[in-house]
CSV table of C-alpha atoms and ligand atoms in Angstrom, one decimal:
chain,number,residue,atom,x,y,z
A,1,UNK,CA,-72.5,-59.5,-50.4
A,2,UNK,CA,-68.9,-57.8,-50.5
A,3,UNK,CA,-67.9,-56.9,-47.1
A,4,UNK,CA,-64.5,-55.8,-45.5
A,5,UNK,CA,-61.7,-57.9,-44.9
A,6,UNK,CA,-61.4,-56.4,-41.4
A,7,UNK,CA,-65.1,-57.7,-40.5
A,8,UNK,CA,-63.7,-61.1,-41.5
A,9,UNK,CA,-60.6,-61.2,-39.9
A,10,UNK,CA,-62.5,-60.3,-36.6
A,11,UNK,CA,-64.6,-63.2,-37.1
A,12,UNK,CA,-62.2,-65.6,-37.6
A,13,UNK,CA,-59.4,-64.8,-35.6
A,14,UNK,CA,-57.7,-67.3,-33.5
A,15,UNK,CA,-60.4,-69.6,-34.5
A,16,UNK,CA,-60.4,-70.5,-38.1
A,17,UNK,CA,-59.0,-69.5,-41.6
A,18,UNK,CA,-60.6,-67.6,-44.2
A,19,UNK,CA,-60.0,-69.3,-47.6
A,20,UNK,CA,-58.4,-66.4,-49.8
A,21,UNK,CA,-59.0,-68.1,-53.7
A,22,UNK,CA,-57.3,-66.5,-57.0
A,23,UNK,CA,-59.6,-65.9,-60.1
A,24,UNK,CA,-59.0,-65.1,-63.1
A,25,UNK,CA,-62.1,-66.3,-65.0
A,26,UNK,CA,-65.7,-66.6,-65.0
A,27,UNK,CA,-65.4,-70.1,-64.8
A,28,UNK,CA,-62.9,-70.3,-61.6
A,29,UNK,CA,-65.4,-67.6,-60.6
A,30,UNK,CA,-68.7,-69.7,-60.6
A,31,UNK,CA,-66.9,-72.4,-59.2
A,32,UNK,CA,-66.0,-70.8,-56.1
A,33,UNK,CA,-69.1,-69.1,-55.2
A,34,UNK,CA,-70.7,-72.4,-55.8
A,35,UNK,CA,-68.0,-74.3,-53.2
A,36,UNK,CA,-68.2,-71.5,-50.5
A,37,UNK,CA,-72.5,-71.6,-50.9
A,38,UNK,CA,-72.1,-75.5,-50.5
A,39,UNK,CA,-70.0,-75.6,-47.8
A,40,UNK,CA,-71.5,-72.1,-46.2
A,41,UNK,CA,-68.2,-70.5,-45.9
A,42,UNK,CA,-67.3,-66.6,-45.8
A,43,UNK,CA,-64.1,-66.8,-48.4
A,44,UNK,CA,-62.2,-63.6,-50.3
A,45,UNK,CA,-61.8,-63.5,-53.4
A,46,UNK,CA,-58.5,-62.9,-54.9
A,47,UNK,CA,-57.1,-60.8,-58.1
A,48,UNK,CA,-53.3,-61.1,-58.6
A,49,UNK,CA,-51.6,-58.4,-61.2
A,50,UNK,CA,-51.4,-61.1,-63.9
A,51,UNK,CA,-55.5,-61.6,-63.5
A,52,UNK,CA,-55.8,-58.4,-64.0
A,53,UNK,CA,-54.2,-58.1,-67.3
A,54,UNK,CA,-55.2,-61.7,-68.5
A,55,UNK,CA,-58.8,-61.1,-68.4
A,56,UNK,CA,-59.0,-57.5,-68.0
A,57,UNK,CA,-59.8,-55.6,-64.2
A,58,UNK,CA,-63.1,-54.2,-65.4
A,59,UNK,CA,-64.1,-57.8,-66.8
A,60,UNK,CA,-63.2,-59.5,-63.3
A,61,UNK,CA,-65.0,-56.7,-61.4
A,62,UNK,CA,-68.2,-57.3,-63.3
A,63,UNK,CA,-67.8,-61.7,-63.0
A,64,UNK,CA,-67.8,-60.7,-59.4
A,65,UNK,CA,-70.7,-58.4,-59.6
A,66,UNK,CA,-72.4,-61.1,-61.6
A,67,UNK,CA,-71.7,-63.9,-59.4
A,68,UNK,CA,-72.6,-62.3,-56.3
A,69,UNK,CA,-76.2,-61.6,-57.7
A,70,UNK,CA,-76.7,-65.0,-58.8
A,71,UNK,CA,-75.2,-66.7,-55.2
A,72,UNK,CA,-76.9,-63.5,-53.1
A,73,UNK,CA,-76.1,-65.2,-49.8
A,74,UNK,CA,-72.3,-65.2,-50.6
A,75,UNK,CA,-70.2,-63.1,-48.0
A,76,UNK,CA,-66.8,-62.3,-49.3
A,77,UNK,CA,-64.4,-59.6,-49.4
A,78,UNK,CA,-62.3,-58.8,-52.7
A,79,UNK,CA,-58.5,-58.2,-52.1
A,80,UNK,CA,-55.5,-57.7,-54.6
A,81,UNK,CA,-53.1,-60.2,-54.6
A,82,UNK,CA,-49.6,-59.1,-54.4
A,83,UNK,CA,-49.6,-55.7,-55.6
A,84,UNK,CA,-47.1,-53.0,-56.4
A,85,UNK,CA,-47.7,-49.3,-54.7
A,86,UNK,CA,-49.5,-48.5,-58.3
A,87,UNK,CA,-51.7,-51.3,-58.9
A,88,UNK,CA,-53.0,-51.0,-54.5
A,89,UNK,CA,-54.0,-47.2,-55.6
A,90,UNK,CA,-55.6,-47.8,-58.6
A,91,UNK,CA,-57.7,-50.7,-56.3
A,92,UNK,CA,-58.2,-48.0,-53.3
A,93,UNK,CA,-59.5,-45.7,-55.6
A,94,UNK,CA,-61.9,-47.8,-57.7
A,95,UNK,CA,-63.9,-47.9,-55.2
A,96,UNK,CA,-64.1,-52.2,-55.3
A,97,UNK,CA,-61.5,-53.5,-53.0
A,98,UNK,CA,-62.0,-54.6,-49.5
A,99,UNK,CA,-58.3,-54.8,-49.3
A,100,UNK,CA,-54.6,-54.8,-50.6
A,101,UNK,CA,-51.8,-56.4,-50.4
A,102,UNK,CA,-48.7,-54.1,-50.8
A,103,UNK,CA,-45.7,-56.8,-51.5
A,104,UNK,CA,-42.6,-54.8,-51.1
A,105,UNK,CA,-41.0,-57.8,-49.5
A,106,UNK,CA,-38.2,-58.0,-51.8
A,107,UNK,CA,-36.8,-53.9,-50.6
A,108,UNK,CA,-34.5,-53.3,-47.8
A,109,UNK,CA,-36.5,-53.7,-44.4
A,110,UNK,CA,-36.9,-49.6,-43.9
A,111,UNK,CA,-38.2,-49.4,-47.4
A,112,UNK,CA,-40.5,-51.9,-47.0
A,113,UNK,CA,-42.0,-50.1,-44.3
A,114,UNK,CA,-41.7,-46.7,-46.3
A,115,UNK,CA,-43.6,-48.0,-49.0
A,116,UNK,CA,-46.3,-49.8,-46.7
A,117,UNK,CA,-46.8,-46.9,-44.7
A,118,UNK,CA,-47.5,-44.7,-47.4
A,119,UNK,CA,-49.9,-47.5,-48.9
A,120,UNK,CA,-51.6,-47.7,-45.6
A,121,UNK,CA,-52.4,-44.2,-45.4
A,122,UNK,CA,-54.4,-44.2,-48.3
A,123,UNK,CA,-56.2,-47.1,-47.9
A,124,UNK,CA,-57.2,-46.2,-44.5
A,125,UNK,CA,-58.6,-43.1,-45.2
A,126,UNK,CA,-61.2,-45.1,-47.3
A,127,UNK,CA,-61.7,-47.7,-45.1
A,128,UNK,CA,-59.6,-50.7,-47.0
A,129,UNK,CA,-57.3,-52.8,-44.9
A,130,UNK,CA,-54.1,-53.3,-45.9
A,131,UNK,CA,-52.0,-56.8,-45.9
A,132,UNK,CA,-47.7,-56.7,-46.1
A,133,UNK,CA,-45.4,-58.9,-46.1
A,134,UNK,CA,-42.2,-59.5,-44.0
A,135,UNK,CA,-39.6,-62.3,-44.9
A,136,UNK,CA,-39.3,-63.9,-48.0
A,137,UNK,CA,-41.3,-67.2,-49.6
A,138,UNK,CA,-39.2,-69.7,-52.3
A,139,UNK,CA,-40.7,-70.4,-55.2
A,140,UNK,CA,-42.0,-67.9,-58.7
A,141,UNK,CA,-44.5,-65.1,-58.1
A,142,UNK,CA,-45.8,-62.7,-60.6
A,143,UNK,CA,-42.6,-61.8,-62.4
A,144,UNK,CA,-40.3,-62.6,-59.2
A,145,UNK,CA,-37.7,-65.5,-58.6
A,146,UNK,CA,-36.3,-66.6,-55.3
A,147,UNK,CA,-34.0,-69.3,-55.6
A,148,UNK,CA,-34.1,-72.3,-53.5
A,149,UNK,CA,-31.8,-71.3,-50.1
A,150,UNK,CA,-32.6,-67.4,-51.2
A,151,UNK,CA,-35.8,-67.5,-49.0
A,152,UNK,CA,-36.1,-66.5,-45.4
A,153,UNK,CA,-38.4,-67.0,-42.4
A,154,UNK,CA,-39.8,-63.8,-41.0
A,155,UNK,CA,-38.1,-62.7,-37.6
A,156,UNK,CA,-40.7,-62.2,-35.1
A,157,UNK,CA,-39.1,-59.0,-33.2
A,158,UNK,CA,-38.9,-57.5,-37.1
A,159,UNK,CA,-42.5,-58.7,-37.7
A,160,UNK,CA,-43.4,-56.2,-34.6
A,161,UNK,CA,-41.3,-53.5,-35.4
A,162,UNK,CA,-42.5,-53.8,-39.0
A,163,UNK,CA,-46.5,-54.1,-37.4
A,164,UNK,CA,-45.6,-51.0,-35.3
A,165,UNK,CA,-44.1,-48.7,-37.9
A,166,UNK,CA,-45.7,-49.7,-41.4
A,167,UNK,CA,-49.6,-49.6,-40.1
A,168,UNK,CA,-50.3,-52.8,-41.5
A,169,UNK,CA,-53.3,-54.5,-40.7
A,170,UNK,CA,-52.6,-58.3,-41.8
A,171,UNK,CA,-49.0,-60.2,-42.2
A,172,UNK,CA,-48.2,-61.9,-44.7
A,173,UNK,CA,-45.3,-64.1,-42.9
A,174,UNK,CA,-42.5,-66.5,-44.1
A,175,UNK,CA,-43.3,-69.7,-42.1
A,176,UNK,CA,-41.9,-72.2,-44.5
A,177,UNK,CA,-44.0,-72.3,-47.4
A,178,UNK,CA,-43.3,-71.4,-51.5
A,179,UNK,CA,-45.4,-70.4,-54.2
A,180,UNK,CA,-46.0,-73.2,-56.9
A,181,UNK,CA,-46.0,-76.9,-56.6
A,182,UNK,CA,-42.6,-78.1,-55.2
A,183,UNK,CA,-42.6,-76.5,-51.8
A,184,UNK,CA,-41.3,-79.0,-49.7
A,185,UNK,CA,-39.1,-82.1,-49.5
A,186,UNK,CA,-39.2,-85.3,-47.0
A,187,UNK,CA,-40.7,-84.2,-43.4
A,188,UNK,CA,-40.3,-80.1,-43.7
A,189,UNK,CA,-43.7,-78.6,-42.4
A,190,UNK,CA,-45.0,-75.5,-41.7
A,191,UNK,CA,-42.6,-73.3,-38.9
A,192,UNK,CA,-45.4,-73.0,-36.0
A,193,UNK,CA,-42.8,-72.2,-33.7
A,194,UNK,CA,-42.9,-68.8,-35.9
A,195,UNK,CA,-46.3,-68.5,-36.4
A,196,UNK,CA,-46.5,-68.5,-32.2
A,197,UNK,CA,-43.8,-66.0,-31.6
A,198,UNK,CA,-45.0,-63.5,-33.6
A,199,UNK,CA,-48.8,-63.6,-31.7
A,200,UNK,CA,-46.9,-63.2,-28.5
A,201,UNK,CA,-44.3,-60.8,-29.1
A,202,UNK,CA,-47.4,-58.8,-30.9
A,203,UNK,CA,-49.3,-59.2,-27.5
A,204,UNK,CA,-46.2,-58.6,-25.2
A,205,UNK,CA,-45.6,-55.3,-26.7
A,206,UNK,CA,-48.9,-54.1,-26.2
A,207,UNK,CA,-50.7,-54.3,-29.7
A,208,UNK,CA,-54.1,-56.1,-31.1
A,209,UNK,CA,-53.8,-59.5,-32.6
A,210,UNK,CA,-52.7,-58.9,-36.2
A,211,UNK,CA,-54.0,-61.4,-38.5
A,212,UNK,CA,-51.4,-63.6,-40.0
A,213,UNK,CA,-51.7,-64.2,-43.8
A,214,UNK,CA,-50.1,-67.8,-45.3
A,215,UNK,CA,-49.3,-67.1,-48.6
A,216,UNK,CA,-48.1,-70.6,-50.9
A,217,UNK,CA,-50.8,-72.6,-49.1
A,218,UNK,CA,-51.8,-75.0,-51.5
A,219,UNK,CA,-51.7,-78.9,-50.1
A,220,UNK,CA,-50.9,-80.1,-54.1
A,221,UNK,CA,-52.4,-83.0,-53.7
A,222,UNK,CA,-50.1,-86.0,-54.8
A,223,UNK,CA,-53.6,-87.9,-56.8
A,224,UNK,CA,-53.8,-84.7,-58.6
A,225,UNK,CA,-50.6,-84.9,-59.5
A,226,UNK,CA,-51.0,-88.5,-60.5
A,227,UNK,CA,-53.6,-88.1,-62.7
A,228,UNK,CA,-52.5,-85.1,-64.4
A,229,UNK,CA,-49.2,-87.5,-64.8
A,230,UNK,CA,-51.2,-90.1,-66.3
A,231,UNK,CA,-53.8,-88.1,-68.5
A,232,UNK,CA,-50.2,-86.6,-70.4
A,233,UNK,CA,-48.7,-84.1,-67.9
A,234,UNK,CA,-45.1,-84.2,-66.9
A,235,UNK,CA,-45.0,-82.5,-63.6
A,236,UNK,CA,-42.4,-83.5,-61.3
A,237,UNK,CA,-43.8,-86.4,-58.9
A,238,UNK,CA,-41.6,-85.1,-56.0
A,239,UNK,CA,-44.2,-81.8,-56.3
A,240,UNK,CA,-45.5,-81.5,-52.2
A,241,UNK,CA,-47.2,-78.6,-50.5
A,242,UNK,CA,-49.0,-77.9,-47.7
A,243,UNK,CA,-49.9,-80.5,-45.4
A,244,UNK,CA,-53.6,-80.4,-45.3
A,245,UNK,CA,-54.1,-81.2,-41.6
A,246,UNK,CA,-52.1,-78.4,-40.3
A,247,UNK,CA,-54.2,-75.7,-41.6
A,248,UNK,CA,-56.5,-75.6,-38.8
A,249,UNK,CA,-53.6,-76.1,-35.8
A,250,UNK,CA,-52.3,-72.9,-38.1
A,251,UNK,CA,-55.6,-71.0,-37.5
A,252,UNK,CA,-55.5,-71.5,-34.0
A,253,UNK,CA,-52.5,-69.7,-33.2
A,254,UNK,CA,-53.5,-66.7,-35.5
A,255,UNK,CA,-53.0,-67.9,-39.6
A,256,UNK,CA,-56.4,-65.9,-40.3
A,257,UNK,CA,-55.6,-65.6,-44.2
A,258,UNK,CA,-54.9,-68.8,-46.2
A,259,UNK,CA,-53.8,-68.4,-49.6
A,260,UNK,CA,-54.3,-70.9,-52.2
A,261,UNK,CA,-54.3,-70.7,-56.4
A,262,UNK,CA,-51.9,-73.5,-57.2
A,263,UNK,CA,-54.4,-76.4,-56.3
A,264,UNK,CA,-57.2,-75.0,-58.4
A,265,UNK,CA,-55.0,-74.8,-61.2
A,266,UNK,CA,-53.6,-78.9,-60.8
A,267,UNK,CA,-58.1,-79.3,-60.7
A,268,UNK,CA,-58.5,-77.4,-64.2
A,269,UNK,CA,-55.4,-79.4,-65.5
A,270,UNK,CA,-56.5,-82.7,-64.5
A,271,UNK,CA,-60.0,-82.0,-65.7
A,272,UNK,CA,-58.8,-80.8,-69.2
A,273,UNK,CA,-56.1,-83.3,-69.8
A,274,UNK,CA,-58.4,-86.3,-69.1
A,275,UNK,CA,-61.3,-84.9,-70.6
A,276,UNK,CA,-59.3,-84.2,-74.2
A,277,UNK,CA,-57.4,-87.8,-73.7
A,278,UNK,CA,-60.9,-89.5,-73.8
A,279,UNK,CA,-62.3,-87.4,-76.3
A,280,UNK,CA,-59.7,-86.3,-78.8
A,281,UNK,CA,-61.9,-85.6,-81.3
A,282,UNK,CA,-64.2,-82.8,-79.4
A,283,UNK,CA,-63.6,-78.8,-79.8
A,284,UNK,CA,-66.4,-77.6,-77.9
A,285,UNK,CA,-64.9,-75.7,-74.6
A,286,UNK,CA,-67.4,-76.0,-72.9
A,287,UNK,CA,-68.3,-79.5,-71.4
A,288,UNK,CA,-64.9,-79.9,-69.8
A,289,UNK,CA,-65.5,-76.4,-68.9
A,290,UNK,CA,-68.9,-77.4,-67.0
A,291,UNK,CA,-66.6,-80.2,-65.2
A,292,UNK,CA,-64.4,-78.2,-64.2
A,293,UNK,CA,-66.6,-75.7,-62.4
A,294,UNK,CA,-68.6,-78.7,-60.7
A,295,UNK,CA,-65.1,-80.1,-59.3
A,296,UNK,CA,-63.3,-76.8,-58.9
A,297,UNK,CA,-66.9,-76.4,-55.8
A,298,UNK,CA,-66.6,-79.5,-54.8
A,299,UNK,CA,-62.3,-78.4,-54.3
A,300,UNK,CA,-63.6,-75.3,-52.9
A,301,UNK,CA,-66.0,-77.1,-50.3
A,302,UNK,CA,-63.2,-79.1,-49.1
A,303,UNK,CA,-60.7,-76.9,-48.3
A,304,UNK,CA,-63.3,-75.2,-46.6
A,305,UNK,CA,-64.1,-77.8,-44.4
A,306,UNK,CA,-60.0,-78.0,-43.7
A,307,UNK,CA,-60.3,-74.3,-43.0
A,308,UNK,CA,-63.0,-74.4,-40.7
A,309,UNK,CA,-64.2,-71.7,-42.0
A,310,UNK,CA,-67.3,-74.3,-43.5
A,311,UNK,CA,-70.8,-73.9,-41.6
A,312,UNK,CA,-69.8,-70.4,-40.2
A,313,UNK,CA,-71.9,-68.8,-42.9
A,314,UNK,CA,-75.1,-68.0,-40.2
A,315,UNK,CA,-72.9,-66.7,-37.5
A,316,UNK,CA,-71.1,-64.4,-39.7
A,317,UNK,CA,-74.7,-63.0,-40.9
A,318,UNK,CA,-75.3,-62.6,-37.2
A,319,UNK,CA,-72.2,-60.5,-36.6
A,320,UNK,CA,-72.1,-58.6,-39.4
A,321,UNK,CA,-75.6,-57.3,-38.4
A,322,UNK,CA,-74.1,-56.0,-35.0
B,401,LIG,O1,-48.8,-65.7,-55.6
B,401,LIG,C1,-49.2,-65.7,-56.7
B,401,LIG,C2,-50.6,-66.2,-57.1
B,401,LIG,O2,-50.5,-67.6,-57.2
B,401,LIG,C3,-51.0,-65.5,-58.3
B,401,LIG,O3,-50.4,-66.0,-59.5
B,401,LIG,O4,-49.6,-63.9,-60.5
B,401,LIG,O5,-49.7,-66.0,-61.8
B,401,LIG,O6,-51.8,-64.8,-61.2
B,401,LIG,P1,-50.4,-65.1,-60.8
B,402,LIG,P1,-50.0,-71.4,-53.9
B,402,LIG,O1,-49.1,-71.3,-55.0
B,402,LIG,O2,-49.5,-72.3,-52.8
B,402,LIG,O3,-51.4,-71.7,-54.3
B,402,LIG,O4,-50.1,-69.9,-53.2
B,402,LIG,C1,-50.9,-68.9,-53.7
B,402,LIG,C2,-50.6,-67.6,-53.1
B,402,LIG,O5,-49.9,-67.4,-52.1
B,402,LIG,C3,-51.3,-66.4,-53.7
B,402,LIG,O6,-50.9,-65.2,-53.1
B,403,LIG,ZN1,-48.8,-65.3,-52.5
């Protein structure tokens, strides 16, 4: 069942993170629901720009229709990933979106809330939330580059300035982490000391919580890595992401939205690569493509469990109901 981002975020809030996945396939697709039914986790379901064109919008909308027939107690919400002020209003007005993400991040501060505020407006007056983003993350997304030492944390007074003005109803925030594999080197962590500021200068100045979004949450595991490594791959051993064990601490101070494509794409890797190592003689697509949607749930169940969000599946039912 598709339901609003908004009735997810109040769930959650304050008490654990709502797994936001990319897709971009029916495979990645089936996966997923599988993962979020085994685990019995409320999750949202992603579509970046580049989805959108790889496999076409009207194909992903129907994978999603399809799945949630097939996995009818799934409770998700379906959000665009990083979208320009076209793409959100082409995903207001279809009619399919539970929410947008308006990434104007990269415009002066005043624009940014220009351009938010005039996504916001729309969206609203169909009932879609809307999800901005202050600050700037390292690391490649979509068709954007920020060089290492070219990123920067977002300023909690901004962040409630840019609340206050733009209408936003989630923020995406710079706390410390990157797109991609490589986001961090030796001790660096997540910047809770951010995370916290912005909940109580949001609170001090009078508003509701506003859900924080982490965007470049993936934990790159360093055995996935590995095996990709050893099955032919060439990534870059140093590769690191988020620790795993502070997505939860994260939640509890307000990280409602937790972003995360980079791992599932290190799962189909390592499943393809060792699967055509072993067998270098097969052609047929399809058993490694059965692996991977077994381990890309069993990937999905597991972050959920980090989350917290796994086993909240009845309560949600409960609420939603209210
Ligand atoms: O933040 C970007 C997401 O990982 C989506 O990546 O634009 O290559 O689909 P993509
Ligand atoms: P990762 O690259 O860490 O998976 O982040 C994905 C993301 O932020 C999508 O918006
Ligand atoms: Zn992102």
């Amino acid at each position: 069942m598709i339901v609003t981002t908004a009735e997810l975020y109040r769930v959650a809030y304050g008490k654990f993170a709502i797994g936001a996945y990319n897709i971009n396939n029916a495979e990645q697709t089936m996966g997923l629901f599988r993962g979020c039914i085994d685990s019995q986790a409320p999750f949202i379901i992603q579509i970046s720009k580049g989805a959108r064109k790889y496999t076409e919008k009207r194909m992903l909308e129907a994978i999603i229709r399809s799945a949630s027939e097939i996995f009818p107690d799934a409770i998700f919400a379906v959000h665009l990933d990083h979208g320009d002020e076209e793409t959100c209003y082409d995903c207001i007005d279809s009619g399919f979106y539970s929410s947008v993400m308006i990434d104007a991040s990269h415009d002066p501060f005043d624009e940014n809330i220009a351009i938010t505020r005039r996504v916001a407006d729309r969206a609203h007056a169909k009932g879609i939330s809307v999800e901005a983003e202050l600050g700037m993350l390292g690391g490649v997304e979509e068709d954007i580059v920020v060089e290492e030492g070219n990123e920067c944390l977002t300023d909690p007074d901004e962040a409630v300035e840019f609340i206050q003005r733009s209408g936003c109803d989630a923020l995406a925030a710079a706390i410390g982490t990157s797109h991609g594999a490589y986001k961090f080197k030796g001790a660096q962590g997540l910047h809770f000391d951010v995370i916290e500021k912005i909940r109580d200068k949001v609170k001090a100045a009078g508003l509701p919580p506003v859900p924080i979004v982490m965007h470049g949450s993936s934990s790159v595991p360093k055995e996935e890595v590995a095996r990709i490594n050893a099955a032919g791959g060439t990534l870059d051993p140093s590769a690191c992401g988020v620790n795993e064990n502070e997505y939860l601490p994260a939640a509890k101070l307000g990280v409602t939205k937790v972003n995360i494509d980079t791992d599932g794409r290190l799962v189909w890797t390592r499943v393809h690569r060792e699967y055509f190592r072993d067998k270098p003689g097969d052609f047929d697509f399809r058993p490694p493509g059965k692996i991977f949607q077994d381990e890309y749930a069993k990937f999905i169940a597991g972050r959920n469990k980090l989350l917290g969000s796994a086993g909240t599946l009845a309560e949600i039912r409960v609420t939603l109901k209210k």
